Every structure is written in structure tokens, then in C-alpha cells.
């Protein structure tokens, strides 16, 4: 990390700490935990954004979510087809 760091003491269940330590690899446990906390902060920020949007526009329905997922899957299929078509044409 290029940003200034600080040393903190945290408490967590031993099994979680050991699993994190086993997965941390060469970057070490501190970097692994920092990345996990950064992801959680991103999720918290997104949840806050969703709450603000839903307060202003109402909740998103399951049907709207599924329609958007369908559009995403279709766009991915089309993108894959274009890539394969471009590869086969070359």
C-alpha cells in the first residue's frame, strides 16, 4: 500500500483469523484484512446509495431486477458472439 498505515489491534474469532491467515499468501494477513475491510466499506457505501435512491424513487421490484439481469445476460451473449464471430472471420 502506498498510503500511510497505522497499527491496530483487532479481535476476531480464531477460526476466521486462521482461515484468513491461511489464504493471505505472500502479501500477509494485514493486507488480506485491509482488502476485506475495503470491500465491506464499498458494500456499505452502495447500501447507503440504494437506501437514498429507494427513499426517493421507491424500492426496486424483483421483476425489475430480473429484467435487468436478463438484459445483462443478453448483452453478454451478444458480446461473446461478436468476439467469436470476429475470431472466426480473421
XYZ file of C-alpha atoms in Angstrom:
90
model
C 0.000 0.000 0.000
C 1.274 3.437 -0.849
C -0.949 5.164 1.676
C 0.189 5.762 5.258
C -0.604 2.864 7.537
C -1.306 2.508 11.221
C -1.047 -0.410 13.566
C -4.312 -1.604 15.110
C -5.272 -4.409 17.398
C -8.453 -6.252 16.477
C -10.277 -9.204 17.952
C -11.930 -11.855 15.804
C -12.914 -15.487 16.131
C -9.857 -17.731 15.973
C -11.224 -19.898 13.131
C -11.791 -16.829 10.949
C -8.334 -15.464 11.758
C -6.693 -18.801 10.939
C -8.623 -19.149 7.666
C -7.654 -15.589 6.679
C -4.030 -16.255 7.597
C -4.017 -19.443 5.506
C -5.434 -17.581 2.489
C -3.430 -14.390 2.822
C -0.489 -15.651 0.811
C 2.704 -13.664 0.367
C 1.006 -10.295 0.900
C 0.314 -11.250 4.515
C -2.594 -11.161 6.893
C -2.626 -7.371 7.270
C -3.059 -6.818 3.523
C -5.732 -9.527 3.370
C -7.710 -7.987 6.220
C -7.282 -4.466 4.782
C -8.683 -5.648 1.428
C -11.629 -7.327 3.165
C -12.413 -4.179 5.146
C -12.140 -2.058 1.987
C -14.670 -4.343 0.243
C -17.020 -4.062 3.222
C -16.782 -0.259 3.126
C -17.656 -0.359 -0.604
C -20.691 -2.537 0.182
C -21.767 -0.216 2.990
C -21.471 2.789 0.654
C -23.521 1.006 -2.025
C -26.196 0.080 0.530
C -26.401 3.717 1.613
C -26.777 4.772 -2.022
C -29.539 2.194 -2.532
C -31.359 3.458 0.567
C -31.233 7.037 -0.709
C -32.424 6.008 -4.184
C -35.242 3.867 -2.785
C -36.343 6.658 -0.463
C -36.561 8.974 -3.468
C -37.917 6.580 -6.114
C -39.361 3.643 -4.185
C -37.984 0.127 -3.870
C -36.858 -1.838 -6.896
C -39.148 -4.798 -7.544
C -37.990 -8.367 -8.087
C -39.417 -8.142 -11.613
C -37.299 -5.064 -12.382
C -34.204 -6.791 -11.046
C -34.886 -9.888 -13.163
C -35.492 -7.783 -16.275
C -32.151 -6.044 -15.789
C -30.403 -9.376 -15.199
C -31.950 -10.690 -18.420
C -30.685 -7.625 -20.304
C -27.199 -8.111 -18.863
C -27.139 -11.805 -19.820
C -28.338 -10.956 -23.342
C -25.670 -8.272 -23.721
C -23.003 -10.737 -22.569
C -24.235 -13.365 -25.045
C -24.131 -10.804 -27.851
C -20.649 -9.675 -26.841
C -19.418 -13.280 -26.800
C -21.000 -13.926 -30.200
C -19.319 -10.817 -31.651
C -15.947 -11.892 -30.252
C -16.333 -15.400 -31.639
C -17.504 -14.068 -34.964
C -14.511 -11.734 -35.132
C -12.144 -14.575 -34.272
C -13.647 -16.917 -36.859
C -13.638 -14.234 -39.560
C -9.928 -13.466 -39.117
